[in-house]
Amino acid sequence: MSEEEIDFLEGLQNNTVEVQAGVDFVVEGDDRKTTFILIDGWASRYTTLSDGRRQILSFALPGDILGLHINFNAQAHYSATAMNTLKLAVVDPRRILEINQKFPILASGLSWCTAREFAILGDQAVRLGRLPAKARLAHLFLELWHRLELIRENNGKWLALPMKQSDLADTLGLSLVHTNRCIGDLRKSGLITVAKDHIKLEDLDALIRLSDFDPERLAEFSI
Amino acid sequence: MSEEEIDFLEGLQNNTVEVQAGVDFVVEGDDRKTTFILIDGWASRYTTLSDGRRQILSFALPGDILGLHINFNAQAHYSATAMNTLKLAVVDPRRILEINQKFPILASGLSWCTAREFAILGDQAVRLGRLPAKARLAHLFLELWHRLELIRENNGKWLALPMKQSDLADTLGLSLVHTNRCIGDLRKSGLITVAKDHIKLEDLDALIRLSDFDPERLAEFSI
DNA sequence: CGAGGAGTTGAAGCAGGTCAAGCGCTGTGG
DNA sequence: CCACAGCGCTTGACCTGCTTCAACTCCTCG
């Protein structure tokens, strides 16, 4: 990267804002176009059905970008909510276009982010379509654990989970009750230990076998 | 678009190839990097679990691009198969990088494609996570029907479906048997008519209500 | 100390899976 | 030209994973 590029990249993050847990900072149908870089905290991206049920599509972790392609949508296709206190860089999406036009190396970085998001959303579809409930949980835990590892925010076998069980249910396409029972089963069989807002992955191999998780798919996206 | 851009765009499609129905032209784990522009025919993108079960992630229709971000993966994250006879333009993915560096207007077009793919994959996740079986079918039919309309390959209320019921099952995260029964139910309730490789959407409003489909989300991506 | 939110547990019902068999094409080879 | 094989579709019977409804506990916060 040239000095100019580094400057530009840092300039993007000048305008930061703090968002409290539980606040929706993007709302489906919104026509104000903003791109966010998640500096700190976790966010979730979701859509709502007409009867009020939710489907969480993905989680954004520190370093992730939200609304990279918002330039090409008249309005947001999803909502985004803060799972804990966030630090967000607020970016005018026109600067994303500017990157693509003026800074080829940064533009490659954005494409890399896009490829990563695609891989994650594809894995989410596999979870929802083809895994039974317990495997969905294990698969998601492993994904988040590996993603944290990639950004060096991991903590041994412990996995931070700043979310309610109902959020997990809405991510995995399950009912709250069944999600709760499956977590209990995983705990009873010794695969995980549960603590407040954290779980410990006691037996990675067993979780991988249970969920058909492929660590390689994410490993590609190490920095 | 400048003349140079139009020339470049046409040049991309110089090297075309025909693929027979049923042939996998991208295989998961493959490290040969190629980008394809689908000129004619339908393709599906899928992953395989270790026990052999499949999850189809999305369908590619004429005009769609496959492997737009393959530059950033060591190997393909999915397989792609021809559902009927395809005409494919074979593109060196380095030319995609070239577009991003030299042709800002074309690059915007690529981002637009990416935004569209994201929206479609997100809808797929909602189907899989939150819709019951019959609604999944209706929702997918409506998506394909609207996508065909956008590329002007639609034919009234008829929808071409060059796929087996087992492909639908693998798309919608259902068993073949249940897929079959649900199609029968939709037929019996008069919402669709079934013919060889085609169905007719008899009552669009009822299908939309049943599946919570939002036509607006795709309409944005009209050309 | 009471209210409300998150988690937990029980009981009952149903959507969807699995197993199994049969049907009706189409293509192929004797 | 017929026989048979194979594939895609259909149907029946049974089973189970998951949902729903409902109640209760525990914790936190006002």
Short mmCIF file of C-alpha atoms (C1' of nucleotides) in Angstrom, two decimals:
data_model
loop_
_atom_site.label_atom_id
_atom_site.label_comp_id
_atom_site.label_asym_id
_atom_site.label_seq_id
_atom_site.Cartn_x
_atom_site.Cartn_y
_atom_site.Cartn_z
CA MET A 1 0.00 0.00 0.00
CA SER A 2 1.20 3.48 -0.80
CA GLU A 3 1.21 6.22 1.82
CA GLU A 4 -1.71 7.84 0.07
CA GLU A 5 -3.72 4.68 0.38
CA ILE A 6 -2.92 4.26 4.04
CA ASP A 7 -3.95 7.86 4.63
CA PHE A 8 -7.20 7.35 2.77
CA LEU A 9 -7.95 4.19 4.70
CA GLU A 10 -7.35 5.92 7.99
CA GLY A 11 -9.39 8.89 6.84
CA LEU A 12 -12.37 6.59 6.34
CA GLN A 13 -12.34 5.87 10.04
CA ASN A 14 -12.29 9.49 11.18
CA ASN A 15 -15.96 9.79 11.76
CA THR A 16 -16.78 7.24 14.44
CA VAL A 17 -19.89 6.85 16.47
CA GLU A 18 -20.90 4.74 19.45
CA VAL A 19 -24.04 2.62 19.33
CA GLN A 20 -25.66 1.08 22.39
CA ALA A 21 -26.56 -2.59 22.59
CA GLY A 22 -29.97 -3.34 21.12
CA VAL A 23 -30.10 -0.30 18.85
CA ASP A 24 -30.94 -0.85 15.18
CA PHE A 25 -28.53 1.35 13.26
CA VAL A 26 -29.77 0.16 9.85
CA VAL A 27 -33.46 -0.50 9.25
CA GLU A 28 -34.82 -2.51 6.35
CA GLY A 29 -36.36 -0.21 3.78
CA ASP A 30 -34.31 2.75 4.91
CA ASP A 31 -33.22 4.89 1.98
CA ARG A 32 -30.45 6.78 3.72
CA LYS A 33 -27.33 5.20 2.36
CA THR A 34 -24.47 4.71 4.75
CA THR A 35 -21.59 2.28 4.89
CA PHE A 36 -20.26 1.27 8.30
CA ILE A 37 -16.96 -0.20 9.34
CA LEU A 38 -17.31 -2.09 12.58
CA ILE A 39 -14.39 -1.06 14.76
CA ASP A 40 -15.46 -2.68 17.98
CA GLY A 41 -18.35 -4.86 19.17
CA TRP A 42 -20.68 -7.30 17.45
CA ALA A 43 -23.62 -6.59 15.17
CA SER A 44 -26.23 -8.77 13.51
CA ARG A 45 -27.82 -8.38 10.12
CA TYR A 46 -31.41 -9.62 9.82
CA THR A 47 -34.66 -9.45 7.92
CA THR A 48 -38.17 -9.49 9.30
CA LEU A 49 -41.11 -11.41 7.87
CA SER A 50 -44.53 -9.83 7.63
CA ASP A 51 -45.71 -11.76 10.70
CA GLY A 52 -42.84 -10.35 12.73
CA ARG A 53 -40.56 -13.37 12.79
CA ARG A 54 -36.88 -12.68 12.26
CA GLN A 55 -34.12 -14.36 10.30
CA ILE A 56 -30.63 -13.30 11.26
CA LEU A 57 -28.47 -13.59 8.15
CA SER A 58 -25.02 -13.01 9.58
CA PHE A 59 -22.99 -11.54 12.39
CA ALA A 60 -20.52 -8.73 11.88
CA LEU A 61 -17.37 -8.82 14.00
CA PRO A 62 -14.70 -6.14 14.45
CA GLY A 63 -13.14 -5.28 11.12
CA ASP A 64 -16.23 -6.21 9.14
CA ILE A 65 -17.88 -3.78 6.77
CA LEU A 66 -21.63 -3.30 6.57
CA GLY A 67 -23.31 -1.88 3.51
CA LEU A 68 -20.41 -2.24 1.10
CA HIS A 69 -22.82 -2.48 -1.82
CA ILE A 70 -25.47 -0.10 -0.57
CA ASN A 71 -24.74 2.18 -3.54
CA PHE A 72 -26.61 -0.23 -5.74
CA ASN A 73 -29.74 -0.58 -3.62
CA ALA A 74 -32.44 2.06 -3.47
CA GLN A 75 -32.97 1.00 0.12
CA ALA A 76 -31.46 -1.32 2.69
CA HIS A 77 -32.43 -4.96 2.22
CA TYR A 78 -31.89 -5.81 5.86
CA SER A 79 -31.73 -4.32 9.32
CA ALA A 80 -28.63 -4.26 11.47
CA THR A 81 -28.58 -4.17 15.22
CA ALA A 82 -25.89 -3.76 17.87
CA MET A 83 -25.44 -6.85 20.04
CA ASN A 84 -23.22 -5.01 22.51
CA THR A 85 -21.81 -1.50 22.60
CA LEU A 86 -20.40 -0.75 19.16
CA LYS A 87 -17.82 1.58 17.83
CA LEU A 88 -18.69 2.27 14.20
CA ALA A 89 -16.91 4.24 11.54
CA VAL A 90 -19.54 6.01 9.47
CA VAL A 91 -18.53 6.14 5.81
CA ASP A 92 -20.17 7.89 2.91
CA PRO A 93 -20.71 5.06 0.41
CA ARG A 94 -19.50 7.36 -2.35
CA ARG A 95 -16.08 6.93 -0.86
CA ILE A 96 -16.39 3.23 -1.60
CA LEU A 97 -16.92 4.12 -5.24
CA GLU A 98 -13.93 6.42 -4.96
CA ILE A 99 -11.82 3.54 -3.67
CA ASN A 100 -12.81 1.41 -6.62
CA GLN A 101 -11.85 4.17 -9.00
CA LYS A 102 -8.68 5.51 -7.49
CA PHE A 103 -7.10 2.92 -5.23
CA PRO A 104 -6.82 -0.45 -6.95
CA ILE A 105 -5.07 -2.08 -4.02
CA LEU A 106 -7.74 -0.99 -1.56
CA ALA A 107 -10.36 -2.05 -4.08
CA SER A 108 -8.87 -5.54 -4.03
CA GLY A 109 -9.21 -5.47 -0.28
CA LEU A 110 -12.89 -4.70 -0.62
CA SER A 111 -13.36 -7.56 -3.07
CA TRP A 112 -11.62 -9.80 -0.59
CA CYS A 113 -14.13 -8.73 2.08
CA THR A 114 -16.94 -9.46 -0.33
CA ALA A 115 -15.61 -12.94 -1.09
CA ARG A 116 -15.40 -13.58 2.63
CA GLU A 117 -18.95 -12.42 3.26
CA PHE A 118 -20.17 -14.66 0.48
CA ALA A 119 -18.43 -17.68 1.96
CA ILE A 120 -19.95 -16.96 5.37
CA LEU A 121 -23.45 -16.47 4.00
CA GLY A 122 -23.10 -19.66 1.96
CA ASP A 123 -22.16 -21.58 5.10
CA GLN A 124 -25.20 -20.11 6.80
CA ALA A 125 -27.39 -21.47 4.00
CA VAL A 126 -25.85 -24.93 4.42
CA ARG A 127 -26.51 -24.81 8.16
CA LEU A 128 -30.12 -23.82 7.65
CA GLY A 129 -30.78 -26.20 4.79
CA ARG A 130 -29.00 -29.36 5.69
CA LEU A 131 -27.96 -29.58 9.34
CA PRO A 132 -30.07 -30.81 12.27
CA ALA A 133 -30.48 -28.47 15.22
CA LYS A 134 -27.54 -29.50 17.39
CA ALA A 135 -25.20 -29.49 14.41
CA ARG A 136 -26.40 -26.00 13.48
CA LEU A 137 -25.41 -24.74 16.90
CA ALA A 138 -22.03 -26.45 16.81
CA HIS A 139 -21.38 -25.20 13.27
CA LEU A 140 -22.19 -21.61 14.19
CA PHE A 141 -20.06 -21.74 17.33
CA LEU A 142 -17.13 -23.05 15.31
CA GLU A 143 -17.58 -20.37 12.66
CA LEU A 144 -17.58 -17.56 15.20
CA TRP A 145 -14.66 -19.08 17.09
CA HIS A 146 -12.60 -19.33 13.93
CA ARG A 147 -13.53 -15.85 12.81
CA LEU A 148 -12.44 -14.45 16.16
CA GLU A 149 -9.18 -16.33 15.79
CA LEU A 150 -8.61 -14.68 12.40
CA ILE A 151 -8.90 -11.24 13.96
CA ARG A 152 -6.95 -12.31 17.03
CA GLU A 153 -9.80 -11.67 19.41
CA ASN A 154 -10.03 -15.29 20.47
CA ASN A 155 -9.45 -16.46 23.97
CA GLY A 156 -8.38 -20.10 24.09
CA LYS A 157 -11.35 -22.40 23.85
CA TRP A 158 -13.67 -19.71 25.15
CA LEU A 159 -16.08 -18.06 22.77
CA ALA A 160 -17.78 -14.77 23.58
CA LEU A 161 -21.48 -14.88 22.74
CA PRO A 162 -22.99 -11.45 23.38
CA MET A 163 -26.46 -12.63 22.45
CA LYS A 164 -29.63 -14.13 23.85
CA GLN A 165 -30.79 -17.64 23.07
CA SER A 166 -33.59 -16.11 21.03
CA ASP A 167 -30.95 -14.51 18.80
CA LEU A 168 -29.35 -17.91 18.27
CA ALA A 169 -32.78 -19.33 17.47
CA ASP A 170 -33.42 -16.59 14.91
CA THR A 171 -30.02 -17.23 13.36
CA LEU A 172 -30.42 -20.97 13.11
CA GLY A 173 -34.05 -21.08 12.02
CA LEU A 174 -35.14 -22.83 15.21
CA SER A 175 -37.62 -22.13 17.97
CA LEU A 176 -36.33 -20.65 21.19
CA VAL A 177 -37.39 -23.69 23.19
CA HIS A 178 -35.63 -26.16 20.95
CA THR A 179 -32.50 -24.02 20.84
CA ASN A 180 -32.46 -24.04 24.61
CA ARG A 181 -32.82 -27.82 24.78
CA CYS A 182 -30.08 -28.40 22.21
CA ILE A 183 -27.66 -26.16 24.09
CA GLY A 184 -28.49 -28.21 27.16
CA ASP A 185 -27.78 -31.42 25.26
CA LEU A 186 -24.42 -30.15 24.03
CA ARG A 187 -23.58 -29.16 27.58
CA LYS A 188 -24.68 -32.50 29.05
CA SER A 189 -22.62 -34.42 26.51
CA GLY A 190 -19.57 -32.41 27.54
CA LEU A 191 -18.97 -30.72 24.20
CA ILE A 192 -19.41 -27.22 25.55
CA THR A 193 -19.49 -25.42 28.89
CA VAL A 194 -21.88 -22.54 29.29
CA ALA A 195 -21.21 -19.35 31.24
CA LYS A 196 -22.80 -15.93 31.13
CA ASP A 197 -22.33 -14.51 27.63
CA HIS A 198 -19.60 -17.09 26.94
CA ILE A 199 -19.26 -20.73 26.08
CA LYS A 200 -16.22 -22.95 26.12
CA LEU A 201 -15.69 -25.35 23.23
CA GLU A 202 -14.50 -28.38 25.19
CA ASP A 203 -13.98 -30.77 22.30
CA LEU A 204 -13.30 -29.08 18.99
CA ASP A 205 -12.87 -32.34 17.07
CA ALA A 206 -16.17 -33.72 18.29
CA LEU A 207 -17.93 -30.46 17.43
CA ILE A 208 -16.38 -30.50 13.97
CA ARG A 209 -17.49 -34.09 13.42
CA LEU A 210 -20.98 -33.36 14.69
CA SER A 211 -21.48 -30.35 12.45
CA ASP A 212 -19.46 -31.20 9.36
CA PHE A 213 -17.63 -27.89 9.79
CA ASP A 214 -14.67 -27.26 7.50
CA PRO A 215 -12.09 -25.01 9.19
CA GLU A 216 -10.22 -24.62 5.90
CA ARG A 217 -12.94 -22.58 4.29
CA LEU A 218 -12.46 -19.70 6.65
CA ALA A 219 -8.72 -20.18 7.11
CA GLU A 220 -8.25 -18.85 3.60
CA PHE A 221 -9.39 -15.50 4.83
CA SER A 222 -6.68 -15.06 7.41
CA ILE A 223 -4.95 -11.71 7.28
CA MET B 1 -20.05 3.54 -21.46
CA SER B 2 -17.17 4.51 -23.70
CA GLU B 3 -16.43 2.61 -26.88
CA GLU B 4 -13.37 1.14 -25.23
CA GLU B 5 -15.49 -0.26 -22.42
CA ILE B 6 -18.01 -1.76 -24.79
CA ASP B 7 -15.19 -3.37 -26.74
CA PHE B 8 -13.66 -4.77 -23.57
CA LEU B 9 -16.98 -6.13 -22.41
CA GLU B 10 -17.57 -7.83 -25.73
CA GLY B 11 -14.01 -9.13 -25.72
CA LEU B 12 -14.71 -10.92 -22.46
CA GLN B 13 -17.29 -13.01 -24.21
CA ASN B 14 -15.06 -14.09 -27.08
CA ASN B 15 -14.07 -17.39 -25.62
CA THR B 16 -17.31 -19.32 -25.27
CA VAL B 17 -17.82 -22.96 -24.56
CA GLU B 18 -20.81 -25.29 -24.52
CA VAL B 19 -21.53 -27.44 -21.48
CA GLN B 20 -23.92 -30.38 -21.52
CA ALA B 21 -26.69 -30.77 -18.94
CA GLY B 22 -25.52 -32.49 -15.78
CA VAL B 23 -21.85 -31.61 -16.18
CA ASP B 24 -20.07 -30.02 -13.23
CA PHE B 25 -17.98 -27.21 -14.69
CA VAL B 26 -16.73 -26.02 -11.29
CA VAL B 27 -15.87 -28.51 -8.57
CA GLU B 28 -15.51 -27.60 -4.89
CA GLY B 29 -11.86 -27.58 -3.90
CA ASP B 30 -10.73 -26.97 -7.46
CA ASP B 31 -7.76 -24.61 -7.59
CA ARG B 32 -8.01 -23.68 -11.25
CA LYS B 33 -9.40 -20.21 -11.19
CA THR B 34 -11.88 -19.31 -13.87
CA THR B 35 -14.72 -16.83 -14.05
CA PHE B 36 -17.72 -17.68 -16.18
CA ILE B 37 -20.39 -15.51 -17.70
CA LEU B 38 -23.53 -17.49 -18.30
CA ILE B 39 -24.72 -16.60 -21.78
CA ASP B 40 -27.45 -19.18 -22.15
CA GLY B 41 -29.00 -21.91 -19.98
CA TRP B 42 -29.33 -22.44 -16.25
CA ALA B 43 -26.69 -23.50 -13.74
CA SER B 44 -26.77 -24.29 -10.04
CA ARG B 45 -24.18 -23.60 -7.39
CA TYR B 46 -23.98 -26.11 -4.55
CA THR B 47 -21.88 -27.57 -1.77
CA THR B 48 -21.68 -31.17 -0.67
CA LEU B 49 -21.59 -32.39 2.92
CA SER B 50 -19.24 -35.16 3.97
CA ASP B 51 -22.10 -37.69 3.93
CA GLY B 52 -22.89 -36.80 0.34
CA ARG B 53 -25.96 -34.66 0.89
CA ARG B 54 -26.16 -31.51 -1.20
CA GLN B 55 -27.22 -27.95 -0.54
CA ILE B 56 -27.88 -25.90 -3.63
CA LEU B 57 -27.05 -22.28 -2.78
CA SER B 58 -28.35 -20.49 -5.83
CA PHE B 59 -29.28 -20.73 -9.46
CA ALA B 60 -27.50 -18.81 -12.18
CA LEU B 61 -29.61 -17.57 -15.08
CA PRO B 62 -28.50 -16.06 -18.39
CA GLY B 63 -26.44 -12.95 -17.78
CA ASP B 64 -25.25 -14.09 -14.37
CA ILE B 65 -21.57 -14.27 -13.53
CA LEU B 66 -20.03 -17.19 -11.68
CA GLY B 67 -16.77 -16.85 -9.81
CA LEU B 68 -16.61 -13.08 -9.72
CA HIS B 69 -14.53 -13.21 -6.54
CA ILE B 70 -12.55 -16.34 -7.28
CA ASN B 71 -9.35 -14.26 -7.29
CA PHE B 72 -9.53 -14.16 -3.53
CA ASN B 73 -10.07 -17.84 -2.88
CA ALA B 74 -7.29 -20.40 -3.08
CA GLN B 75 -9.90 -22.83 -4.30
CA ALA B 76 -13.56 -22.89 -5.25
CA HIS B 77 -15.92 -22.92 -2.28
CA TYR B 78 -18.71 -24.58 -4.22
CA SER B 79 -19.42 -26.69 -7.24
CA ALA B 80 -21.42 -25.54 -10.24
CA THR B 81 -23.40 -27.75 -12.53
CA ALA B 82 -25.26 -27.27 -15.80
CA MET B 83 -29.01 -27.82 -15.49
CA ASN B 84 -29.52 -27.76 -19.23
CA THR B 85 -27.19 -27.12 -22.16
CA LEU B 86 -25.15 -24.05 -21.33
CA LYS B 87 -23.32 -21.48 -23.33
CA LEU B 88 -20.58 -20.10 -21.12
CA ALA B 89 -18.07 -17.33 -21.69
CA VAL B 90 -14.80 -18.40 -20.10
CA VAL B 91 -13.03 -15.42 -18.54
CA ASP B 92 -9.61 -15.20 -16.97
CA PRO B 93 -10.35 -13.79 -13.52
CA ARG B 94 -7.39 -11.45 -13.89
CA ARG B 95 -9.50 -9.57 -16.39
CA ILE B 96 -11.95 -8.94 -13.57
CA LEU B 97 -9.13 -7.29 -11.65
CA GLU B 98 -8.31 -5.35 -14.80
CA ILE B 99 -11.89 -4.11 -14.98
CA ASN B 100 -11.70 -2.88 -11.43
CA GLN B 101 -8.51 -1.03 -12.19
CA LYS B 102 -9.16 0.42 -15.60
CA PHE B 103 -12.87 0.65 -16.25
CA PRO B 104 -14.70 2.32 -13.37
CA ILE B 105 -18.08 2.14 -15.07
CA LEU B 106 -17.77 -1.56 -15.74
CA ALA B 107 -16.52 -2.02 -12.19
CA SER B 108 -19.72 -0.46 -10.94
CA GLY B 109 -21.59 -2.97 -13.02
CA LEU B 110 -19.74 -5.77 -11.29
CA SER B 111 -20.57 -4.34 -7.88
CA TRP B 112 -24.16 -4.16 -8.94
CA CYS B 113 -24.02 -7.88 -9.81
CA THR B 114 -22.52 -8.57 -6.43
CA ALA B 115 -25.24 -6.65 -4.62
CA ARG B 116 -27.82 -8.64 -6.55
CA GLU B 117 -26.23 -11.97 -5.70
CA PHE B 118 -26.16 -10.98 -2.06
CA ALA B 119 -29.82 -10.13 -2.07
CA ILE B 120 -30.66 -13.45 -3.70
CA LEU B 121 -28.54 -15.47 -1.28
CA GLY B 122 -30.06 -13.59 1.64
CA ASP B 123 -33.54 -14.49 0.41
CA GLN B 124 -32.42 -18.09 0.18
CA ALA B 125 -31.37 -17.99 3.83
CA VAL B 126 -34.78 -16.60 4.81
CA ARG B 127 -36.53 -19.36 2.88
CA LEU B 128 -34.43 -22.04 4.54
CA GLY B 129 -34.58 -20.57 8.01
CA ARG B 130 -38.10 -19.30 8.41
CA LEU B 131 -40.52 -20.63 5.81
CA PRO B 132 -42.49 -23.89 5.95
CA ALA B 133 -42.09 -26.27 3.02
CA LYS B 134 -44.92 -25.11 0.76
CA ALA B 135 -43.95 -21.48 1.27
CA ARG B 136 -40.34 -22.31 0.37
CA LEU B 137 -41.48 -23.73 -2.94
CA ALA B 138 -43.74 -20.78 -3.69
CA HIS B 139 -41.04 -18.30 -2.70
CA LEU B 140 -38.45 -19.92 -4.95
CA PHE B 141 -40.86 -20.10 -7.88
CA LEU B 142 -41.65 -16.42 -7.47
CA GLU B 143 -37.98 -15.51 -7.26
CA LEU B 144 -37.12 -17.38 -10.45
CA TRP B 145 -40.16 -16.02 -12.23
CA HIS B 146 -39.26 -12.45 -11.33
CA ARG B 147 -35.62 -12.96 -12.25
CA LEU B 148 -36.64 -14.26 -15.66
CA GLU B 149 -38.85 -11.24 -16.07
CA LEU B 150 -35.89 -8.96 -15.37
CA ILE B 151 -33.91 -10.53 -18.20
CA ARG B 152 -36.98 -10.71 -20.41
CA GLU B 153 -36.95 -14.46 -20.68
CA ASN B 154 -40.32 -14.83 -19.01
CA ASN B 155 -43.31 -16.33 -20.70
CA GLY B 156 -46.54 -15.09 -19.17
CA LYS B 157 -47.41 -17.02 -16.04
CA TRP B 158 -45.30 -19.97 -17.16
CA LEU B 159 -42.03 -20.66 -15.45
CA ALA B 160 -39.37 -22.88 -16.99
CA LEU B 161 -37.95 -25.30 -14.43
CA PRO B 162 -35.15 -27.31 -16.04
CA MET B 163 -34.58 -29.35 -12.92
CA LYS B 164 -35.60 -32.52 -11.14
CA GLN B 165 -37.64 -32.55 -7.94
CA SER B 166 -34.53 -33.73 -6.13
CA ASP B 167 -32.82 -30.49 -7.19
CA LEU B 168 -35.68 -28.50 -5.71
CA ALA B 169 -35.39 -30.57 -2.53
CA ASP B 170 -31.66 -29.88 -2.31
CA THR B 171 -32.31 -26.19 -2.85
CA LEU B 172 -35.03 -25.89 -0.25
CA GLY B 173 -33.50 -28.08 2.44
CA LEU B 174 -36.29 -30.66 2.17
CA SER B 175 -36.51 -34.36 1.44
CA LEU B 176 -37.44 -35.43 -2.06
CA VAL B 177 -40.63 -37.11 -0.83
CA HIS B 178 -41.86 -34.07 1.01
CA THR B 179 -41.01 -31.79 -1.90
CA ASN B 180 -43.08 -34.00 -4.13
CA ARG B 181 -46.05 -33.92 -1.76
CA CYS B 182 -45.92 -30.16 -1.39
CA ILE B 183 -45.84 -29.64 -5.15
CA GLY B 184 -48.89 -31.88 -5.28
CA ASP B 185 -50.61 -29.78 -2.62
CA LEU B 186 -49.90 -26.53 -4.47
CA ARG B 187 -51.27 -28.11 -7.61
CA LYS B 188 -54.39 -29.46 -5.89
CA SER B 189 -55.13 -26.07 -4.36
CA GLY B 190 -54.97 -24.52 -7.81
CA LEU B 191 -52.00 -22.25 -7.17
CA ILE B 192 -49.84 -23.83 -9.84
CA THR B 193 -50.19 -26.10 -12.82
CA VAL B 194 -47.44 -28.60 -13.51
CA ALA B 195 -46.15 -29.62 -16.93
CA LYS B 196 -42.93 -31.23 -18.06
CA ASP B 197 -40.05 -28.93 -17.10
CA HIS B 198 -42.50 -26.05 -16.61
CA ILE B 199 -45.02 -24.83 -14.11
CA LYS B 200 -47.66 -22.16 -14.42
CA LEU B 201 -48.16 -19.73 -11.57
CA GLU B 202 -51.94 -19.59 -11.56
CA ASP B 203 -52.44 -17.15 -8.70
CA LEU B 204 -49.51 -14.84 -8.11
CA ASP B 205 -51.17 -12.96 -5.25
CA ALA B 206 -51.98 -16.13 -3.36
CA LEU B 207 -48.44 -17.41 -3.86
CA ILE B 208 -47.03 -14.11 -2.63
CA ARG B 209 -49.26 -14.21 0.44
CA LEU B 210 -48.39 -17.82 1.15
CA SER B 211 -44.64 -17.26 0.93
CA ASP B 212 -44.22 -13.71 2.18
CA PHE B 213 -42.36 -12.92 -1.04
CA ASP B 214 -41.47 -9.30 -1.66
CA PRO B 215 -41.34 -8.52 -5.39
CA GLU B 216 -39.81 -5.13 -4.68
CA ARG B 217 -36.53 -6.56 -3.49
CA LEU B 218 -35.67 -7.94 -6.89
CA ALA B 219 -37.36 -5.21 -8.88
CA GLU B 220 -34.55 -2.89 -7.86
CA PHE B 221 -32.24 -4.94 -9.98
CA SER B 222 -34.04 -4.39 -13.24
CA ILE B 223 -31.81 -3.35 -16.09
"C1'" DC C 1 -40.29 -6.14 47.09
"C1'" DG C 2 -42.45 -6.50 42.84
"C1'" DA C 3 -42.06 -6.64 37.71
"C1'" DG C 4 -40.21 -8.02 33.73
"C1'" DG C 5 -36.81 -10.34 30.95
"C1'" DA C 6 -33.94 -14.53 30.12
"C1'" DG C 7 -33.56 -19.22 30.79
"C1'" DT C 8 -35.52 -23.89 31.79
"C1'" DT C 9 -38.73 -27.72 31.79
"C1'" DG C 10 -42.96 -30.58 30.69
"C1'" DA C 11 -46.58 -32.20 27.65
"C1'" DA C 12 -48.87 -32.60 23.37
"C1'" DG C 13 -49.22 -32.14 18.41
"C1'" DC C 14 -47.62 -31.79 13.80
"C1'" DA C 15 -44.48 -30.89 9.91
"C1'" DG C 16 -41.38 -33.20 7.67
"C1'" DG C 17 -38.13 -37.34 7.37
"C1'" DT C 18 -37.40 -42.19 6.30
"C1'" DC C 19 -38.34 -46.56 4.38
"C1'" DA C 20 -40.51 -49.05 0.96
"C1'" DA C 21 -43.10 -50.16 -3.02
"C1'" DG C 22 -45.11 -49.23 -7.41
"C1'" DC C 23 -45.91 -46.42 -11.71
"C1'" DG C 24 -44.76 -44.66 -16.24
"C1'" DC C 25 -41.77 -43.00 -19.11
"C1'" DT C 26 -37.49 -43.45 -22.29
"C1'" DG C 27 -33.65 -45.49 -24.12
"C1'" DT C 28 -31.23 -49.64 -25.45
"C1'" DG C 29 -29.97 -54.08 -26.98
"C1'" DG C 30 -31.29 -58.77 -28.41
"C1'" DC D 1 -40.29 -54.84 -32.29
"C1'" DC D 2 -40.46 -56.22 -27.85
"C1'" DA D 3 -38.14 -56.86 -23.13
"C1'" DC D 4 -36.01 -55.07 -19.72
"C1'" DA D 5 -33.39 -51.69 -17.11
"C1'" DG D 6 -33.14 -47.35 -15.07
"C1'" DC D 7 -34.58 -42.97 -13.82
"C1'" DG D 8 -37.91 -39.66 -12.20
"C1'" DC D 9 -42.18 -39.29 -10.04
"C1'" DT D 10 -45.86 -40.76 -6.82
"C1'" DT D 11 -48.05 -42.80 -2.86
"C1'" DG D 12 -48.54 -45.21 1.71
"C1'" DA D 13 -47.15 -46.10 6.46
"C1'" DC D 14 -44.62 -45.06 10.21
"C1'" DC D 15 -41.54 -42.40 12.98
"C1'" DT D 16 -39.08 -38.37 15.08
"C1'" DG D 17 -37.28 -33.76 15.43
"C1'" DC D 18 -39.01 -29.71 16.13
"C1'" DT D 19 -42.81 -26.46 17.37
"C1'" DT D 20 -46.21 -24.73 20.35
"C1'" DC D 21 -48.33 -23.71 24.57
"C1'" DA D 22 -47.79 -23.17 29.22
"C1'" DA D 23 -45.85 -22.87 33.55
"C1'" DC D 24 -42.13 -22.01 36.65
"C1'" DT D 25 -37.37 -20.34 38.18
"C1'" DC D 26 -33.80 -17.16 38.55
"C1'" DC D 27 -31.75 -12.83 38.13
"C1'" DT D 28 -31.64 -7.86 37.66
"C1'" DC D 29 -33.21 -3.52 38.20
"C1'" DG D 30 -36.33 0.09 39.79
#
